mmCIF file of C-alpha atoms in Angstrom:
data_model
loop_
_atom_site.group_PDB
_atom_site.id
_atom_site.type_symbol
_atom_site.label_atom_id
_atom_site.label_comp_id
_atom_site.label_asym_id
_atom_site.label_seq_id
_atom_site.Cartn_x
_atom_site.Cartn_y
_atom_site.Cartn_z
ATOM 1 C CA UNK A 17 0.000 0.000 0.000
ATOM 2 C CA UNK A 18 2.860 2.261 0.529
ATOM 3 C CA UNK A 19 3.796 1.870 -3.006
ATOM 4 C CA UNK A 20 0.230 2.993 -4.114
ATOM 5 C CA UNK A 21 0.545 5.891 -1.866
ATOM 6 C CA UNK A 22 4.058 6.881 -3.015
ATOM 7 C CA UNK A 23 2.767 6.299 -6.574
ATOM 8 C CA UNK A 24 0.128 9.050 -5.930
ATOM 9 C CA UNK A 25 2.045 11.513 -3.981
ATOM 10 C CA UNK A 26 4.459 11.283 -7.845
ATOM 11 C CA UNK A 27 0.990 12.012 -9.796
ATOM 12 C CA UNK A 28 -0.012 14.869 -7.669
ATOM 13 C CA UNK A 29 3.529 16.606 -8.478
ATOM 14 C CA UNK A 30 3.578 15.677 -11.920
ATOM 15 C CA UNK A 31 -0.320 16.795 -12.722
ATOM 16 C CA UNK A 32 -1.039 20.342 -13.769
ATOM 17 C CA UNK A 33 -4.958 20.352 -13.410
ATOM 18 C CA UNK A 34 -5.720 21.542 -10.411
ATOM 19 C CA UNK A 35 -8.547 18.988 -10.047
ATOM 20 C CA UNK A 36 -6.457 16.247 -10.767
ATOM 21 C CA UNK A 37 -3.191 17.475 -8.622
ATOM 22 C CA UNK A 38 -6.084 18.039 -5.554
ATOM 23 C CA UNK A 39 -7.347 14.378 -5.936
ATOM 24 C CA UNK A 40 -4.128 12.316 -6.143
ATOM 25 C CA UNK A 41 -2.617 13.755 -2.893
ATOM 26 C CA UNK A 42 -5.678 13.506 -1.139
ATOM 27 C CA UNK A 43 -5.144 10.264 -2.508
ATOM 28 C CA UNK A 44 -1.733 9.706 -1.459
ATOM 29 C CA UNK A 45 -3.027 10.983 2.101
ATOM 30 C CA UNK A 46 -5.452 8.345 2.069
ATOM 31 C CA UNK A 47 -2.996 5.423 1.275
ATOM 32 C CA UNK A 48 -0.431 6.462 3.938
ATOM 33 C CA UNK A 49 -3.244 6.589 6.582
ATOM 34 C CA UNK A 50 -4.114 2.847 5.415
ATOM 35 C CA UNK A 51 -0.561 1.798 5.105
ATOM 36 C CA UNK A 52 0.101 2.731 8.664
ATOM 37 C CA UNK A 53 -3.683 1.653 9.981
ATOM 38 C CA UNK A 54 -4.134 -1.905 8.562
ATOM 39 C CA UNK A 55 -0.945 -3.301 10.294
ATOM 40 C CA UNK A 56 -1.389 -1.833 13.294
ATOM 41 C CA UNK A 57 -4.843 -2.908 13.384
ATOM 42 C CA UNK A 58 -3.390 -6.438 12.919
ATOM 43 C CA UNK A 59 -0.440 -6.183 15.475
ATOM 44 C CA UNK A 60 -3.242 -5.050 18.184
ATOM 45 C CA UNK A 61 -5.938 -7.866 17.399
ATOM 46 C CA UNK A 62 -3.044 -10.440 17.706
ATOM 47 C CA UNK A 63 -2.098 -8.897 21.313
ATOM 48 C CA UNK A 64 -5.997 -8.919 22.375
ATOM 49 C CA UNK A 65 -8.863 -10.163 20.694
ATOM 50 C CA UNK A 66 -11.033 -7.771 22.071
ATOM 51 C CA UNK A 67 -9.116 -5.344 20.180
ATOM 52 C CA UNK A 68 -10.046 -6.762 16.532
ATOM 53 C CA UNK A 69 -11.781 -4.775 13.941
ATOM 54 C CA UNK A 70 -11.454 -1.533 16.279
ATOM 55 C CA UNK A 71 -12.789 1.915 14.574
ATOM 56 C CA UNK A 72 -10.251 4.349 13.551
ATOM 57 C CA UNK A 73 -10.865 6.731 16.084
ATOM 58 C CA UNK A 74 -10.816 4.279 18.861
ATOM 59 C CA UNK A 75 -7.230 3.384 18.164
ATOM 60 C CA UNK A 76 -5.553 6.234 20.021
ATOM 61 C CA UNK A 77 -7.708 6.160 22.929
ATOM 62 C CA UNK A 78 -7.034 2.013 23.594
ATOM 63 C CA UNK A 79 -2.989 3.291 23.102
ATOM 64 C CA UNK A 80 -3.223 5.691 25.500
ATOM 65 C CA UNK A 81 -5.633 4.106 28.270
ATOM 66 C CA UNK A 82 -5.957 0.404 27.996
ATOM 67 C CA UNK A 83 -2.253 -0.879 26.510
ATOM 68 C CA UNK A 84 -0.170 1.732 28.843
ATOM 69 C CA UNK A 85 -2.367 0.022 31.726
ATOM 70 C CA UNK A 86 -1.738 -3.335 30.900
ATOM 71 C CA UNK A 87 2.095 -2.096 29.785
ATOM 72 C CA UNK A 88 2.034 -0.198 33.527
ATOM 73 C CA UNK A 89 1.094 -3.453 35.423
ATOM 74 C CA UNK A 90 3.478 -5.527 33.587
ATOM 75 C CA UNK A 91 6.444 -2.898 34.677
ATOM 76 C CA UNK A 92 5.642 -3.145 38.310
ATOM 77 C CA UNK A 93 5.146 -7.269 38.513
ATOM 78 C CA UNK A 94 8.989 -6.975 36.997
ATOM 79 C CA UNK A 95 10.068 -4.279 38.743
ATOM 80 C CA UNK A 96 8.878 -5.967 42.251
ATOM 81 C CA UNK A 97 10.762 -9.288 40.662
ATOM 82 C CA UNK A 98 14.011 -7.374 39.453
ATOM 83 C CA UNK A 99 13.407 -8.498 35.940
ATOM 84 C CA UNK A 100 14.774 -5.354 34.439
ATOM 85 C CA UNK A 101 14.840 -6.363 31.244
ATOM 86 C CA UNK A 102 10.910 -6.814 31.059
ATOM 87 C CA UNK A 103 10.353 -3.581 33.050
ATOM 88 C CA UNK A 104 12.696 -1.701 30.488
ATOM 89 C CA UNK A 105 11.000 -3.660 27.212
ATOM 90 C CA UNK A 106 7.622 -1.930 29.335
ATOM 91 C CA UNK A 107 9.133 1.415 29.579
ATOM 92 C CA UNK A 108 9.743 1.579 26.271
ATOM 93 C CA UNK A 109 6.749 0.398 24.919
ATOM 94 C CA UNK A 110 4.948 2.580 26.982
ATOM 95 C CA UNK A 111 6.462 5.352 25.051
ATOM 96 C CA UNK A 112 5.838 4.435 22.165
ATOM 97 C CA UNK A 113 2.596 3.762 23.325
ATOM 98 C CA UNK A 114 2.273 7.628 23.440
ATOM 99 C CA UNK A 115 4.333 8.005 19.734
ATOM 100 C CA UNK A 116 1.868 5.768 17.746
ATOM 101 C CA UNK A 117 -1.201 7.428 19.866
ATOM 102 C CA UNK A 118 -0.169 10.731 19.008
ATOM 103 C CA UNK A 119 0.373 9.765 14.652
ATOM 104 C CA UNK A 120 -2.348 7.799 14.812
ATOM 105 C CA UNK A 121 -4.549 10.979 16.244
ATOM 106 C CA UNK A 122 -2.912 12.939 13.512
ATOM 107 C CA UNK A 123 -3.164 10.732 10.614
ATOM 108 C CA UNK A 124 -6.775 9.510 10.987
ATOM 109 C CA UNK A 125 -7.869 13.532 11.039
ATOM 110 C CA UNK A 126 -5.348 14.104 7.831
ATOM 111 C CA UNK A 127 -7.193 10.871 6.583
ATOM 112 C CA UNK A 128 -10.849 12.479 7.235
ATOM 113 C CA UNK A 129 -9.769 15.870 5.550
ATOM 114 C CA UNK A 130 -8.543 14.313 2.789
ATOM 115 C CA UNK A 131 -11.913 11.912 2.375
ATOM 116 C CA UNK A 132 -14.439 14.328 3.735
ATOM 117 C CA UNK A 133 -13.324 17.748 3.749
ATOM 118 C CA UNK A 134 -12.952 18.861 0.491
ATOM 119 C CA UNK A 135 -12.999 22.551 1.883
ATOM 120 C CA UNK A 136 -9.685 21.995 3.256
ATOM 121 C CA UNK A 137 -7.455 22.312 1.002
ATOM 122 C CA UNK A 138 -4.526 20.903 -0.350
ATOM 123 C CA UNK A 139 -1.122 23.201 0.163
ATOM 124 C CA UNK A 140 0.835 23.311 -2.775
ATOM 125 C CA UNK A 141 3.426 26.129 -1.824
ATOM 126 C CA UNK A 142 6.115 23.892 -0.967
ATOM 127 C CA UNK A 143 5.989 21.899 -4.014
ATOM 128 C CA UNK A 144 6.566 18.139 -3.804
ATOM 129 C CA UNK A 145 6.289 18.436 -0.461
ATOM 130 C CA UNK A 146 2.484 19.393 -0.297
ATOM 131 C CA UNK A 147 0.660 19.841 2.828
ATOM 132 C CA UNK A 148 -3.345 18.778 4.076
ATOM 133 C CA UNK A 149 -3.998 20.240 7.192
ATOM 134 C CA UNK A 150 -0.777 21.284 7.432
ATOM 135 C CA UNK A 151 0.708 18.021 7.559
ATOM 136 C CA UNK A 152 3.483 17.814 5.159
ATOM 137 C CA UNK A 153 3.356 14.548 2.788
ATOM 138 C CA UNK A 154 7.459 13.609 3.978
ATOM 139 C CA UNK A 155 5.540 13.391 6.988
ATOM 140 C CA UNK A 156 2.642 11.495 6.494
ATOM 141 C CA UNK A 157 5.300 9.106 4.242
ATOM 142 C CA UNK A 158 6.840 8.246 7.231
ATOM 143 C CA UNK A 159 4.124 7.117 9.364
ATOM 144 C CA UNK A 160 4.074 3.231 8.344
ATOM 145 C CA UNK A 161 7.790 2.725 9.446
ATOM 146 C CA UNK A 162 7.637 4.763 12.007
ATOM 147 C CA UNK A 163 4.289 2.918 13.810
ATOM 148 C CA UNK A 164 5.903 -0.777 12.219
ATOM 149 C CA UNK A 165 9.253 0.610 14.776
ATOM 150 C CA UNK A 166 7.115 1.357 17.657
ATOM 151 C CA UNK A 167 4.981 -1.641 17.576
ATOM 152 C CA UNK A 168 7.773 -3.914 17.416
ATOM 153 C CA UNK A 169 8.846 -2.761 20.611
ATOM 154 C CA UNK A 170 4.922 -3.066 21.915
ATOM 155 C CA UNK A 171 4.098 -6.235 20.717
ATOM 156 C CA UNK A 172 7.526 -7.966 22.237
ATOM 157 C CA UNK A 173 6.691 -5.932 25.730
ATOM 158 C CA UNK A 174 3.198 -7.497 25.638
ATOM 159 C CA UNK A 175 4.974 -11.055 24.695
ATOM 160 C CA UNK A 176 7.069 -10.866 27.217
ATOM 161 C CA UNK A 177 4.546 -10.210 29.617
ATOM 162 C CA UNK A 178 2.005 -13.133 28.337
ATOM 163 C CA UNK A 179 4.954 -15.871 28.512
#
Protein backbone atom coordinates (compact mmCIF):
# COMPACT_ATOMS: atom_id res chain seq x y z
CA UNK A 1 0.00 0.00 0.00
CA UNK A 2 2.86 2.26 0.53
CA UNK A 3 3.80 1.87 -3.01
CA UNK A 4 0.23 2.99 -4.11
CA UNK A 5 0.55 5.89 -1.87
CA UNK A 6 4.06 6.88 -3.02
CA UNK A 7 2.77 6.30 -6.57
CA UNK A 8 0.13 9.05 -5.93
CA UNK A 9 2.05 11.51 -3.98
CA UNK A 10 4.46 11.28 -7.85
CA UNK A 11 0.99 12.01 -9.80
CA UNK A 12 -0.01 14.87 -7.67
CA UNK A 13 3.53 16.61 -8.48
CA UNK A 14 3.58 15.68 -11.92
CA UNK A 15 -0.32 16.80 -12.72
CA UNK A 16 -1.04 20.34 -13.77
CA UNK A 17 -4.96 20.35 -13.41
CA UNK A 18 -5.72 21.54 -10.41
CA UNK A 19 -8.55 18.99 -10.05
CA UNK A 20 -6.46 16.25 -10.77
CA UNK A 21 -3.19 17.47 -8.62
CA UNK A 22 -6.08 18.04 -5.55
CA UNK A 23 -7.35 14.38 -5.94
CA UNK A 24 -4.13 12.32 -6.14
CA UNK A 25 -2.62 13.75 -2.89
CA UNK A 26 -5.68 13.51 -1.14
CA UNK A 27 -5.14 10.26 -2.51
CA UNK A 28 -1.73 9.71 -1.46
CA UNK A 29 -3.03 10.98 2.10
CA UNK A 30 -5.45 8.35 2.07
CA UNK A 31 -3.00 5.42 1.28
CA UNK A 32 -0.43 6.46 3.94
CA UNK A 33 -3.24 6.59 6.58
CA UNK A 34 -4.11 2.85 5.42
CA UNK A 35 -0.56 1.80 5.11
CA UNK A 36 0.10 2.73 8.66
CA UNK A 37 -3.68 1.65 9.98
CA UNK A 38 -4.13 -1.91 8.56
CA UNK A 39 -0.95 -3.30 10.29
CA UNK A 40 -1.39 -1.83 13.29
CA UNK A 41 -4.84 -2.91 13.38
CA UNK A 42 -3.39 -6.44 12.92
CA UNK A 43 -0.44 -6.18 15.48
CA UNK A 44 -3.24 -5.05 18.18
CA UNK A 45 -5.94 -7.87 17.40
CA UNK A 46 -3.04 -10.44 17.71
CA UNK A 47 -2.10 -8.90 21.31
CA UNK A 48 -6.00 -8.92 22.37
CA UNK A 49 -8.86 -10.16 20.69
CA UNK A 50 -11.03 -7.77 22.07
CA UNK A 51 -9.12 -5.34 20.18
CA UNK A 52 -10.05 -6.76 16.53
CA UNK A 53 -11.78 -4.78 13.94
CA UNK A 54 -11.45 -1.53 16.28
CA UNK A 55 -12.79 1.92 14.57
CA UNK A 56 -10.25 4.35 13.55
CA UNK A 57 -10.87 6.73 16.08
CA UNK A 58 -10.82 4.28 18.86
CA UNK A 59 -7.23 3.38 18.16
CA UNK A 60 -5.55 6.23 20.02
CA UNK A 61 -7.71 6.16 22.93
CA UNK A 62 -7.03 2.01 23.59
CA UNK A 63 -2.99 3.29 23.10
CA UNK A 64 -3.22 5.69 25.50
CA UNK A 65 -5.63 4.11 28.27
CA UNK A 66 -5.96 0.40 28.00
CA UNK A 67 -2.25 -0.88 26.51
CA UNK A 68 -0.17 1.73 28.84
CA UNK A 69 -2.37 0.02 31.73
CA UNK A 70 -1.74 -3.33 30.90
CA UNK A 71 2.10 -2.10 29.79
CA UNK A 72 2.03 -0.20 33.53
CA UNK A 73 1.09 -3.45 35.42
CA UNK A 74 3.48 -5.53 33.59
CA UNK A 75 6.44 -2.90 34.68
CA UNK A 76 5.64 -3.14 38.31
CA UNK A 77 5.15 -7.27 38.51
CA UNK A 78 8.99 -6.98 37.00
CA UNK A 79 10.07 -4.28 38.74
CA UNK A 80 8.88 -5.97 42.25
CA UNK A 81 10.76 -9.29 40.66
CA UNK A 82 14.01 -7.37 39.45
CA UNK A 83 13.41 -8.50 35.94
CA UNK A 84 14.77 -5.35 34.44
CA UNK A 85 14.84 -6.36 31.24
CA UNK A 86 10.91 -6.81 31.06
CA UNK A 87 10.35 -3.58 33.05
CA UNK A 88 12.70 -1.70 30.49
CA UNK A 89 11.00 -3.66 27.21
CA UNK A 90 7.62 -1.93 29.33
CA UNK A 91 9.13 1.41 29.58
CA UNK A 92 9.74 1.58 26.27
CA UNK A 93 6.75 0.40 24.92
CA UNK A 94 4.95 2.58 26.98
CA UNK A 95 6.46 5.35 25.05
CA UNK A 96 5.84 4.44 22.17
CA UNK A 97 2.60 3.76 23.33
CA UNK A 98 2.27 7.63 23.44
CA UNK A 99 4.33 8.00 19.73
CA UNK A 100 1.87 5.77 17.75
CA UNK A 101 -1.20 7.43 19.87
CA UNK A 102 -0.17 10.73 19.01
CA UNK A 103 0.37 9.76 14.65
CA UNK A 104 -2.35 7.80 14.81
CA UNK A 105 -4.55 10.98 16.24
CA UNK A 106 -2.91 12.94 13.51
CA UNK A 107 -3.16 10.73 10.61
CA UNK A 108 -6.77 9.51 10.99
CA UNK A 109 -7.87 13.53 11.04
CA UNK A 110 -5.35 14.10 7.83
CA UNK A 111 -7.19 10.87 6.58
CA UNK A 112 -10.85 12.48 7.23
CA UNK A 113 -9.77 15.87 5.55
CA UNK A 114 -8.54 14.31 2.79
CA UNK A 115 -11.91 11.91 2.37
CA UNK A 116 -14.44 14.33 3.73
CA UNK A 117 -13.32 17.75 3.75
CA UNK A 118 -12.95 18.86 0.49
CA UNK A 119 -13.00 22.55 1.88
CA UNK A 120 -9.68 22.00 3.26
CA UNK A 121 -7.46 22.31 1.00
CA UNK A 122 -4.53 20.90 -0.35
CA UNK A 123 -1.12 23.20 0.16
CA UNK A 124 0.83 23.31 -2.77
CA UNK A 125 3.43 26.13 -1.82
CA UNK A 126 6.11 23.89 -0.97
CA UNK A 127 5.99 21.90 -4.01
CA UNK A 128 6.57 18.14 -3.80
CA UNK A 129 6.29 18.44 -0.46
CA UNK A 130 2.48 19.39 -0.30
CA UNK A 131 0.66 19.84 2.83
CA UNK A 132 -3.34 18.78 4.08
CA UNK A 133 -4.00 20.24 7.19
CA UNK A 134 -0.78 21.28 7.43
CA UNK A 135 0.71 18.02 7.56
CA UNK A 136 3.48 17.81 5.16
CA UNK A 137 3.36 14.55 2.79
CA UNK A 138 7.46 13.61 3.98
CA UNK A 139 5.54 13.39 6.99
CA UNK A 140 2.64 11.49 6.49
CA UNK A 141 5.30 9.11 4.24
CA UNK A 142 6.84 8.25 7.23
CA UNK A 143 4.12 7.12 9.36
CA UNK A 144 4.07 3.23 8.34
CA UNK A 145 7.79 2.72 9.45
CA UNK A 146 7.64 4.76 12.01
CA UNK A 147 4.29 2.92 13.81
CA UNK A 148 5.90 -0.78 12.22
CA UNK A 149 9.25 0.61 14.78
CA UNK A 150 7.11 1.36 17.66
CA UNK A 151 4.98 -1.64 17.58
CA UNK A 152 7.77 -3.91 17.42
CA UNK A 153 8.85 -2.76 20.61
CA UNK A 154 4.92 -3.07 21.92
CA UNK A 155 4.10 -6.24 20.72
CA UNK A 156 7.53 -7.97 22.24
CA UNK A 157 6.69 -5.93 25.73
CA UNK A 158 3.20 -7.50 25.64
CA UNK A 159 4.97 -11.06 24.70
CA UNK A 160 7.07 -10.87 27.22
CA UNK A 161 4.55 -10.21 29.62
CA UNK A 162 2.01 -13.13 28.34
CA UNK A 163 4.95 -15.87 28.51
Amino acid sequence: MEDVAQHLQQEAIKRTDPGQRDEFARSAFNRFYYATFIPLSRSLADMKDQWTELPHKDVPELLRGSLIRELKLGKKRAEKLGDNDTAGLCARAISNCHEVAAIMETGYAVRVAADYKSEVRIDFSSGADFKLSNVPVSIAKQWPKRVEAYVGSISAAMRQLSD
